[in-house]
Amino acid sequence: VQLQASGGGLVQAGGSLRLSCTASGGAFSTYAIGWFRQAPGKEREFVGAINWSGVNTWFADSVKGRFSISRDNAENMVQLQMNNLKTEDTAVYYCGANPKFSVATMSESFRYDWWGQGTQVTVSS
């Protein structure tokens, strides 16, 4: 499956952005999708994930209550809605597809087999 992340940009603190992850090929509707981010000089970190059906979502504590994830399998799309953005949310955001999803390991980036190219999110103060 090929993934493409989009929707990044520059926003002021307190603002909102919606990122999209669109897929082509593969069995997208059967994969869990995770969002990760990587700030300069830092390791890639888990942001959140959604299971194959879209019924369940999980989030890192740092974004819980501010971010949400939804998916439309008919459109092969997952969206990350980011509200009340903070300067520390500045990073390149990546979406990944995980065909063997487990809640216990969802934050481990190496378990995601396919990745989008990343989209830059910059939050200014």
Short mmCIF file of N, CA, C and O in Angstrom, two decimals:
data_model
loop_
_atom_site.label_atom_id
_atom_site.label_comp_id
_atom_site.label_asym_id
_atom_site.label_seq_id
_atom_site.Cartn_x
_atom_site.Cartn_y
_atom_site.Cartn_z
N VAL A 1 0.84 -1.18 0.00
CA VAL A 1 0.00 0.00 0.00
C VAL A 1 0.89 1.24 0.00
O VAL A 1 1.95 1.24 0.61
N GLN A 2 0.47 2.27 -0.72
CA GLN A 2 1.20 3.53 -0.74
C GLN A 2 0.40 4.57 0.02
O GLN A 2 -0.81 4.70 -0.19
N LEU A 3 1.07 5.29 0.90
CA LEU A 3 0.42 6.29 1.73
C LEU A 3 0.95 7.68 1.38
O LEU A 3 2.13 7.84 1.07
N GLN A 4 0.08 8.66 1.50
CA GLN A 4 0.48 10.04 1.29
C GLN A 4 -0.15 10.90 2.37
O GLN A 4 -1.37 10.92 2.51
N ALA A 5 0.70 11.58 3.11
CA ALA A 5 0.23 12.50 4.15
C ALA A 5 0.19 13.91 3.59
O ALA A 5 1.07 14.31 2.83
N SER A 6 -0.82 14.65 3.99
CA SER A 6 -0.96 16.02 3.54
C SER A 6 -1.70 16.84 4.58
O SER A 6 -2.25 16.29 5.54
N GLY A 7 -1.72 18.16 4.36
CA GLY A 7 -2.49 19.03 5.23
C GLY A 7 -1.68 19.83 6.22
O GLY A 7 -2.25 20.64 6.97
N GLY A 8 -0.40 19.62 6.25
CA GLY A 8 0.43 20.38 7.17
C GLY A 8 0.51 21.84 6.79
O GLY A 8 0.07 22.26 5.72
N GLY A 9 1.08 22.63 7.68
CA GLY A 9 1.23 24.04 7.42
C GLY A 9 1.67 24.80 8.66
O GLY A 9 2.08 24.19 9.65
N LEU A 10 1.57 26.10 8.57
CA LEU A 10 1.93 26.99 9.66
C LEU A 10 0.67 27.49 10.34
O LEU A 10 -0.25 27.99 9.67
N VAL A 11 0.63 27.37 11.65
CA VAL A 11 -0.55 27.80 12.40
C VAL A 11 -0.09 28.41 13.72
O VAL A 11 0.96 28.03 14.25
N GLN A 12 -0.87 29.32 14.23
CA GLN A 12 -0.55 29.91 15.52
C GLN A 12 -0.97 28.99 16.64
O GLN A 12 -1.90 28.18 16.50
N ALA A 13 -0.30 29.13 17.76
CA ALA A 13 -0.66 28.36 18.94
C ALA A 13 -2.13 28.58 19.26
O ALA A 13 -2.64 29.71 19.18
N GLY A 14 -2.81 27.49 19.59
CA GLY A 14 -4.23 27.55 19.85
C GLY A 14 -5.09 27.25 18.63
O GLY A 14 -6.30 27.05 18.75
N GLY A 15 -4.46 27.22 17.47
CA GLY A 15 -5.18 26.96 16.25
C GLY A 15 -5.37 25.48 15.98
O GLY A 15 -5.03 24.62 16.81
N SER A 16 -5.90 25.19 14.80
CA SER A 16 -6.21 23.82 14.42
C SER A 16 -5.69 23.50 13.02
O SER A 16 -5.56 24.40 12.18
N LEU A 17 -5.43 22.24 12.81
CA LEU A 17 -5.08 21.72 11.49
C LEU A 17 -5.67 20.33 11.35
O LEU A 17 -5.84 19.62 12.36
N ARG A 18 -5.95 19.95 10.13
CA ARG A 18 -6.41 18.59 9.87
C ARG A 18 -5.47 17.97 8.85
O ARG A 18 -5.34 18.47 7.73
N LEU A 19 -4.85 16.90 9.25
CA LEU A 19 -3.97 16.15 8.36
C LEU A 19 -4.72 14.98 7.74
O LEU A 19 -5.58 14.38 8.40
N SER A 20 -4.38 14.68 6.52
CA SER A 20 -4.99 13.54 5.84
C SER A 20 -3.93 12.54 5.44
O SER A 20 -2.80 12.91 5.10
N CYS A 21 -4.29 11.29 5.48
CA CYS A 21 -3.44 10.20 5.03
C CYS A 21 -4.27 9.41 4.03
O CYS A 21 -5.26 8.78 4.42
N THR A 22 -3.89 9.49 2.77
CA THR A 22 -4.64 8.78 1.73
C THR A 22 -3.82 7.60 1.23
O THR A 22 -2.58 7.65 1.18
N ALA A 23 -4.51 6.54 0.86
CA ALA A 23 -3.84 5.30 0.48
C ALA A 23 -4.24 4.88 -0.91
O ALA A 23 -5.35 5.15 -1.37
N SER A 24 -3.33 4.20 -1.55
CA SER A 24 -3.63 3.57 -2.83
C SER A 24 -3.00 2.18 -2.82
O SER A 24 -1.94 1.96 -2.24
N GLY A 25 -3.71 1.26 -3.43
CA GLY A 25 -3.22 -0.11 -3.47
C GLY A 25 -3.35 -0.80 -2.13
O GLY A 25 -3.67 -0.17 -1.12
N GLY A 26 -3.11 -2.09 -2.09
CA GLY A 26 -3.14 -2.82 -0.84
C GLY A 26 -4.52 -2.96 -0.25
O GLY A 26 -5.52 -2.58 -0.87
N ALA A 27 -4.58 -3.47 0.94
CA ALA A 27 -5.84 -3.71 1.63
C ALA A 27 -5.98 -2.70 2.76
O ALA A 27 -6.02 -3.06 3.94
N PHE A 28 -6.09 -1.44 2.40
CA PHE A 28 -6.09 -0.35 3.37
C PHE A 28 -7.11 -0.57 4.47
O PHE A 28 -6.83 -0.32 5.64
N SER A 29 -8.29 -1.01 4.09
CA SER A 29 -9.37 -1.12 5.07
C SER A 29 -9.13 -2.18 6.13
O SER A 29 -9.86 -2.24 7.12
N THR A 30 -8.10 -2.98 5.95
CA THR A 30 -7.80 -4.03 6.94
C THR A 30 -6.65 -3.63 7.86
O THR A 30 -6.32 -4.38 8.78
N TYR A 31 -6.03 -2.49 7.62
CA TYR A 31 -4.87 -2.08 8.39
C TYR A 31 -5.22 -1.03 9.44
O TYR A 31 -6.02 -0.12 9.18
N ALA A 32 -4.60 -1.14 10.58
CA ALA A 32 -4.62 -0.02 11.52
C ALA A 32 -3.69 1.06 10.98
O ALA A 32 -2.70 0.77 10.30
N ILE A 33 -4.01 2.30 11.28
CA ILE A 33 -3.20 3.42 10.84
C ILE A 33 -2.71 4.18 12.06
O ILE A 33 -3.51 4.49 12.96
N GLY A 34 -1.44 4.44 12.07
CA GLY A 34 -0.86 5.21 13.16
C GLY A 34 -0.31 6.53 12.66
O GLY A 34 0.12 6.64 11.50
N TRP A 35 -0.36 7.52 13.54
CA TRP A 35 0.29 8.80 13.26
C TRP A 35 1.48 8.95 14.20
O TRP A 35 1.36 8.71 15.41
N PHE A 36 2.57 9.36 13.63
CA PHE A 36 3.79 9.61 14.38
C PHE A 36 4.30 11.00 14.00
O PHE A 36 3.89 11.56 12.99
N ARG A 37 5.18 11.54 14.81
CA ARG A 37 5.79 12.82 14.46
C ARG A 37 7.26 12.81 14.86
O ARG A 37 7.66 12.07 15.76
N GLN A 38 8.00 13.64 14.17
CA GLN A 38 9.42 13.73 14.46
C GLN A 38 9.85 15.19 14.38
O GLN A 38 9.74 15.82 13.33
N ALA A 39 10.32 15.68 15.50
CA ALA A 39 10.85 17.04 15.58
C ALA A 39 12.35 17.00 15.32
O ALA A 39 12.99 15.96 15.52
N PRO A 40 12.93 18.11 14.90
CA PRO A 40 14.37 18.13 14.63
C PRO A 40 15.19 17.68 15.84
O PRO A 40 14.96 18.15 16.96
N GLY A 41 16.09 16.74 15.60
CA GLY A 41 16.96 16.27 16.66
C GLY A 41 16.32 15.29 17.61
O GLY A 41 16.94 14.89 18.61
N LYS A 42 15.10 14.91 17.33
CA LYS A 42 14.39 13.98 18.22
C LYS A 42 13.99 12.72 17.47
O LYS A 42 13.94 12.69 16.25
N GLU A 43 13.69 11.69 18.23
CA GLU A 43 13.23 10.45 17.63
C GLU A 43 11.77 10.57 17.21
O GLU A 43 11.02 11.39 17.73
N ARG A 44 11.39 9.70 16.29
CA ARG A 44 9.99 9.65 15.88
C ARG A 44 9.16 9.16 17.06
O ARG A 44 9.49 8.15 17.70
N GLU A 45 8.07 9.87 17.34
CA GLU A 45 7.24 9.50 18.48
C GLU A 45 5.81 9.25 18.05
O GLU A 45 5.29 9.87 17.11
N PHE A 46 5.19 8.37 18.79
CA PHE A 46 3.80 8.00 18.56
C PHE A 46 2.87 9.14 18.93
O PHE A 46 3.02 9.76 19.99
N VAL A 47 1.89 9.40 18.06
CA VAL A 47 0.88 10.41 18.31
C VAL A 47 -0.47 9.76 18.60
O VAL A 47 -1.14 10.07 19.59
N GLY A 48 -0.88 8.86 17.73
CA GLY A 48 -2.15 8.20 17.90
C GLY A 48 -2.35 7.13 16.85
O GLY A 48 -1.58 7.01 15.91
N ALA A 49 -3.41 6.35 17.02
CA ALA A 49 -3.69 5.27 16.08
C ALA A 49 -5.18 5.01 16.03
O ALA A 49 -5.92 5.34 16.97
N ILE A 50 -5.59 4.40 14.94
CA ILE A 50 -6.99 4.02 14.75
C ILE A 50 -7.02 2.61 14.20
O ILE A 50 -6.20 2.24 13.36
N ASN A 51 -7.95 1.81 14.69
CA ASN A 51 -7.99 0.42 14.23
C ASN A 51 -8.62 0.35 12.84
O ASN A 51 -9.06 1.36 12.28
N TRP A 52 -8.69 -0.84 12.29
CA TRP A 52 -9.09 -1.00 10.89
C TRP A 52 -10.51 -0.51 10.64
O TRP A 52 -10.80 0.02 9.56
N SER A 53 -11.38 -0.65 11.63
CA SER A 53 -12.78 -0.29 11.42
C SER A 53 -13.07 1.16 11.76
O SER A 53 -14.10 1.69 11.36
N GLY A 54 -12.15 1.78 12.50
CA GLY A 54 -12.40 3.15 12.93
C GLY A 54 -13.14 3.25 14.24
O GLY A 54 -13.39 4.36 14.72
N VAL A 55 -13.46 2.14 14.83
CA VAL A 55 -14.22 2.15 16.08
C VAL A 55 -13.36 2.58 17.26
O VAL A 55 -13.83 3.24 18.19
N ASN A 56 -12.10 2.19 17.24
CA ASN A 56 -11.21 2.46 18.37
C ASN A 56 -10.05 3.36 17.97
O ASN A 56 -9.46 3.21 16.90
N THR A 57 -9.76 4.30 18.85
CA THR A 57 -8.60 5.17 18.68
C THR A 57 -7.81 5.25 19.98
O THR A 57 -8.36 5.04 21.06
N TRP A 58 -6.56 5.55 19.84
CA TRP A 58 -5.67 5.67 20.99
C TRP A 58 -4.75 6.87 20.75
O TRP A 58 -4.41 7.18 19.61
N PHE A 59 -4.32 7.51 21.84
CA PHE A 59 -3.51 8.70 21.71
C PHE A 59 -2.41 8.74 22.76
O PHE A 59 -2.57 8.23 23.87
N ALA A 60 -1.32 9.39 22.40
CA ALA A 60 -0.28 9.68 23.37
C ALA A 60 -0.83 10.69 24.39
O ALA A 60 -1.69 11.51 24.05
N ASP A 61 -0.34 10.62 25.58
CA ASP A 61 -0.81 11.52 26.63
C ASP A 61 -0.62 12.98 26.24
O ASP A 61 -1.43 13.83 26.62
N SER A 62 0.42 13.26 25.49
CA SER A 62 0.73 14.65 25.14
C SER A 62 -0.31 15.30 24.23
O SER A 62 -0.38 16.53 24.15
N VAL A 63 -1.11 14.48 23.55
CA VAL A 63 -2.10 15.04 22.63
C VAL A 63 -3.53 14.65 22.99
O VAL A 63 -4.48 15.12 22.35
N LYS A 64 -3.67 13.85 24.01
CA LYS A 64 -5.00 13.37 24.39
C LYS A 64 -5.90 14.54 24.75
O LYS A 64 -5.51 15.46 25.46
N GLY A 65 -7.11 14.51 24.20
CA GLY A 65 -8.06 15.59 24.44
C GLY A 65 -7.96 16.73 23.44
O GLY A 65 -8.86 17.57 23.36
N ARG A 66 -6.88 16.75 22.68
CA ARG A 66 -6.70 17.81 21.68
C ARG A 66 -6.77 17.25 20.26
O ARG A 66 -7.19 17.95 19.33
N PHE A 67 -6.32 16.03 20.08
CA PHE A 67 -6.28 15.40 18.75
C PHE A 67 -7.35 14.32 18.66
O PHE A 67 -7.69 13.69 19.65
N SER A 68 -7.83 14.11 17.46
CA SER A 68 -8.74 13.01 17.19
C SER A 68 -8.38 12.40 15.83
O SER A 68 -7.78 13.07 14.99
N ILE A 69 -8.77 11.14 15.65
CA ILE A 69 -8.49 10.44 14.40
C ILE A 69 -9.78 9.82 13.90
O ILE A 69 -10.57 9.26 14.70
N SER A 70 -9.99 9.90 12.62
CA SER A 70 -11.14 9.27 11.99
C SER A 70 -10.69 8.64 10.68
O SER A 70 -9.61 8.94 10.17
N ARG A 71 -11.49 7.75 10.17
CA ARG A 71 -11.15 7.13 8.89
C ARG A 71 -12.39 6.89 8.06
O ARG A 71 -13.49 6.71 8.60
N ASP A 72 -12.19 6.88 6.76
CA ASP A 72 -13.24 6.57 5.80
C ASP A 72 -12.65 5.52 4.86
O ASP A 72 -11.90 5.85 3.95
N ASN A 73 -12.98 4.28 5.12
CA ASN A 73 -12.38 3.20 4.32
C ASN A 73 -12.87 3.23 2.87
O ASN A 73 -12.16 2.76 1.97
N ALA A 74 -14.04 3.76 2.65
CA ALA A 74 -14.52 3.87 1.27
C ALA A 74 -13.67 4.84 0.46
O ALA A 74 -13.55 4.70 -0.77
N GLU A 75 -13.11 5.83 1.15
CA GLU A 75 -12.26 6.82 0.50
C GLU A 75 -10.77 6.54 0.70
O GLU A 75 -9.93 7.32 0.26
N ASN A 76 -10.47 5.42 1.39
CA ASN A 76 -9.07 5.09 1.68
C ASN A 76 -8.34 6.25 2.35
O ASN A 76 -7.23 6.63 1.96
N MET A 77 -8.97 6.80 3.38
CA MET A 77 -8.43 8.00 4.01
C MET A 77 -8.56 7.93 5.52
O MET A 77 -9.55 7.46 6.06
N VAL A 78 -7.53 8.42 6.18
CA VAL A 78 -7.53 8.63 7.62
C VAL A 78 -7.18 10.08 7.87
O VAL A 78 -6.32 10.64 7.18
N GLN A 79 -7.86 10.69 8.82
CA GLN A 79 -7.60 12.10 9.12
C GLN A 79 -7.22 12.26 10.59
O GLN A 79 -7.79 11.62 11.47
N LEU A 80 -6.28 13.14 10.81
CA LEU A 80 -5.86 13.52 12.15
C LEU A 80 -6.27 14.97 12.37
O LEU A 80 -5.73 15.88 11.73
N GLN A 81 -7.24 15.16 13.23
CA GLN A 81 -7.71 16.50 13.57
C GLN A 81 -6.93 16.99 14.79
O GLN A 81 -6.95 16.33 15.83
N MET A 82 -6.26 18.11 14.64
CA MET A 82 -5.43 18.64 15.72
C MET A 82 -5.97 19.99 16.16
O MET A 82 -6.00 20.94 15.35
N ASN A 83 -6.41 20.07 17.39
CA ASN A 83 -6.97 21.29 17.94
C ASN A 83 -6.08 21.81 19.06
O ASN A 83 -5.30 21.05 19.65
N ASN A 84 -6.25 23.08 19.38
CA ASN A 84 -5.49 23.70 20.46
C ASN A 84 -4.00 23.37 20.34
O ASN A 84 -3.36 22.93 21.30
N LEU A 85 -3.48 23.63 19.17
CA LEU A 85 -2.09 23.27 18.91
C LEU A 85 -1.13 24.09 19.77
O LEU A 85 -1.39 25.27 20.07
N LYS A 86 -0.03 23.45 20.14
CA LYS A 86 1.00 24.07 20.96
C LYS A 86 2.30 24.10 20.17
O LYS A 86 2.49 23.33 19.24
N THR A 87 3.20 24.96 20.58
CA THR A 87 4.48 25.06 19.86
C THR A 87 5.23 23.73 19.89
O THR A 87 5.92 23.39 18.93
N GLU A 88 5.04 22.98 20.95
CA GLU A 88 5.72 21.68 21.04
C GLU A 88 5.14 20.62 20.11
O GLU A 88 5.67 19.51 20.01
N ASP A 89 4.05 20.94 19.43
CA ASP A 89 3.51 20.03 18.42
C ASP A 89 4.22 20.17 17.08
O ASP A 89 3.96 19.40 16.15
N THR A 90 5.10 21.15 16.97
CA THR A 90 5.84 21.35 15.74
C THR A 90 6.69 20.13 15.41
O THR A 90 7.49 19.69 16.23
N ALA A 91 6.49 19.58 14.22
CA ALA A 91 7.20 18.38 13.81
C ALA A 91 6.77 18.01 12.39
O ALA A 91 5.82 18.60 11.85
N VAL A 92 7.45 17.05 11.84
CA VAL A 92 6.98 16.40 10.62
C VAL A 92 6.10 15.23 11.05
O VAL A 92 6.51 14.41 11.88
N TYR A 93 4.91 15.19 10.50
CA TYR A 93 3.93 14.17 10.87
C TYR A 93 3.87 13.10 9.78
O TYR A 93 3.78 13.41 8.59
N TYR A 94 3.88 11.85 10.21
CA TYR A 94 3.86 10.71 9.32
C TYR A 94 2.69 9.80 9.65
O TYR A 94 2.35 9.62 10.83
N CYS A 95 2.12 9.20 8.63
CA CYS A 95 1.14 8.15 8.85
C CYS A 95 1.75 6.83 8.41
O CYS A 95 2.52 6.77 7.46
N GLY A 96 1.41 5.79 9.14
CA GLY A 96 1.92 4.47 8.85
C GLY A 96 0.81 3.44 8.92
O GLY A 96 -0.16 3.61 9.66
N ALA A 97 0.94 2.38 8.15
CA ALA A 97 -0.05 1.30 8.12
C ALA A 97 0.53 0.07 8.80
O ALA A 97 1.66 -0.33 8.54
N ASN A 98 -0.27 -0.52 9.67
CA ASN A 98 0.15 -1.66 10.46
C ASN A 98 -0.81 -2.82 10.23
O ASN A 98 -1.95 -2.77 10.66
N PRO A 99 -0.35 -3.86 9.54
CA PRO A 99 -1.25 -4.99 9.24
C PRO A 99 -1.42 -5.96 10.41
O PRO A 99 -2.30 -6.81 10.37
N LYS A 100 -0.58 -5.84 11.44
CA LYS A 100 -0.66 -6.76 12.59
C LYS A 100 -0.73 -5.94 13.87
O LYS A 100 0.09 -6.08 14.76
N PHE A 101 -1.73 -5.12 13.95
CA PHE A 101 -1.83 -4.14 15.01
C PHE A 101 -2.08 -4.78 16.37
O PHE A 101 -2.86 -5.72 16.50
N SER A 102 -1.40 -4.22 17.35
CA SER A 102 -1.62 -4.63 18.73
C SER A 102 -1.54 -3.37 19.59
O SER A 102 -0.63 -2.55 19.41
N VAL A 103 -2.45 -3.22 20.51
CA VAL A 103 -2.44 -2.06 21.39
C VAL A 103 -1.12 -2.02 22.18
O VAL A 103 -0.57 -0.95 22.42
N ALA A 104 -0.64 -3.19 22.55
CA ALA A 104 0.57 -3.25 23.35
C ALA A 104 1.80 -2.71 22.61
O ALA A 104 2.75 -2.25 23.24
N THR A 105 1.77 -2.77 21.29
CA THR A 105 2.96 -2.38 20.51
C THR A 105 2.69 -1.26 19.53
O THR A 105 3.52 -0.96 18.67
N MET A 106 1.56 -0.60 19.63
CA MET A 106 1.16 0.38 18.62
C MET A 106 2.09 1.58 18.57
O MET A 106 2.13 2.27 17.57
N SER A 107 2.82 1.85 19.64
CA SER A 107 3.71 3.00 19.66
C SER A 107 5.09 2.71 19.08
O SER A 107 5.94 3.60 19.02
N GLU A 108 5.31 1.49 18.64
CA GLU A 108 6.62 1.09 18.09
C GLU A 108 6.60 1.27 16.58
O GLU A 108 5.95 0.50 15.87
N SER A 109 7.31 2.24 16.11
CA SER A 109 7.23 2.61 14.69
C SER A 109 7.68 1.49 13.76
O SER A 109 7.17 1.40 12.63
N PHE A 110 8.58 0.64 14.21
CA PHE A 110 9.08 -0.41 13.31
C PHE A 110 8.02 -1.45 12.98
O PHE A 110 8.18 -2.25 12.06
N ARG A 111 6.92 -1.43 13.70
CA ARG A 111 5.85 -2.41 13.43
C ARG A 111 4.93 -1.96 12.30
O ARG A 111 4.03 -2.68 11.91
N TYR A 112 5.15 -0.74 11.81
CA TYR A 112 4.34 -0.22 10.72
C TYR A 112 5.09 -0.48 9.41
O TYR A 112 6.23 -0.07 9.25
N ASP A 113 4.44 -1.17 8.50
CA ASP A 113 5.13 -1.64 7.30
C ASP A 113 5.21 -0.59 6.19
O ASP A 113 6.10 -0.67 5.33
N TRP A 114 4.29 0.32 6.17
CA TRP A 114 4.26 1.31 5.09
C TRP A 114 4.09 2.70 5.70
O TRP A 114 3.36 2.87 6.69
N TRP A 115 4.75 3.68 5.07
CA TRP A 115 4.74 5.04 5.56
C TRP A 115 4.47 6.04 4.47
O TRP A 115 4.89 5.84 3.31
N GLY A 116 3.79 7.11 4.85
CA GLY A 116 3.68 8.25 3.96
C GLY A 116 4.95 9.08 4.05
O GLY A 116 5.82 8.83 4.89
N GLN A 117 5.05 10.09 3.23
CA GLN A 117 6.28 10.87 3.11
C GLN A 117 6.43 11.92 4.21
O GLN A 117 7.51 12.48 4.35
N GLY A 118 5.40 12.18 4.95
CA GLY A 118 5.48 13.18 6.01
C GLY A 118 4.99 14.53 5.57
O GLY A 118 5.12 14.91 4.40
N THR A 119 4.41 15.26 6.50
CA THR A 119 3.93 16.61 6.23
C THR A 119 4.32 17.49 7.42
O THR A 119 4.16 17.10 8.57
N GLN A 120 4.85 18.67 7.12
CA GLN A 120 5.38 19.55 8.15
C GLN A 120 4.26 20.33 8.83
O GLN A 120 3.43 20.96 8.16
N VAL A 121 4.28 20.30 10.15
CA VAL A 121 3.38 21.13 10.96
C VAL A 121 4.25 22.06 11.80
O VAL A 121 5.11 21.60 12.54
N THR A 122 4.00 23.34 11.66
CA THR A 122 4.74 24.34 12.43
C THR A 122 3.75 25.20 13.20
O THR A 122 2.85 25.78 12.61
N VAL A 123 3.93 25.22 14.51
CA VAL A 123 3.05 26.00 15.38
C VAL A 123 3.87 27.15 15.95
O VAL A 123 4.87 26.93 16.64
N SER A 124 3.43 28.36 15.66
CA SER A 124 4.15 29.54 16.13
C SER A 124 3.49 30.08 17.40
O SER A 124 2.28 29.93 17.62
N SER A 125 4.30 30.74 18.20
CA SER A 125 3.79 31.29 19.47
C SER A 125 3.20 32.67 19.28
O SER A 125 3.34 33.29 18.24
#
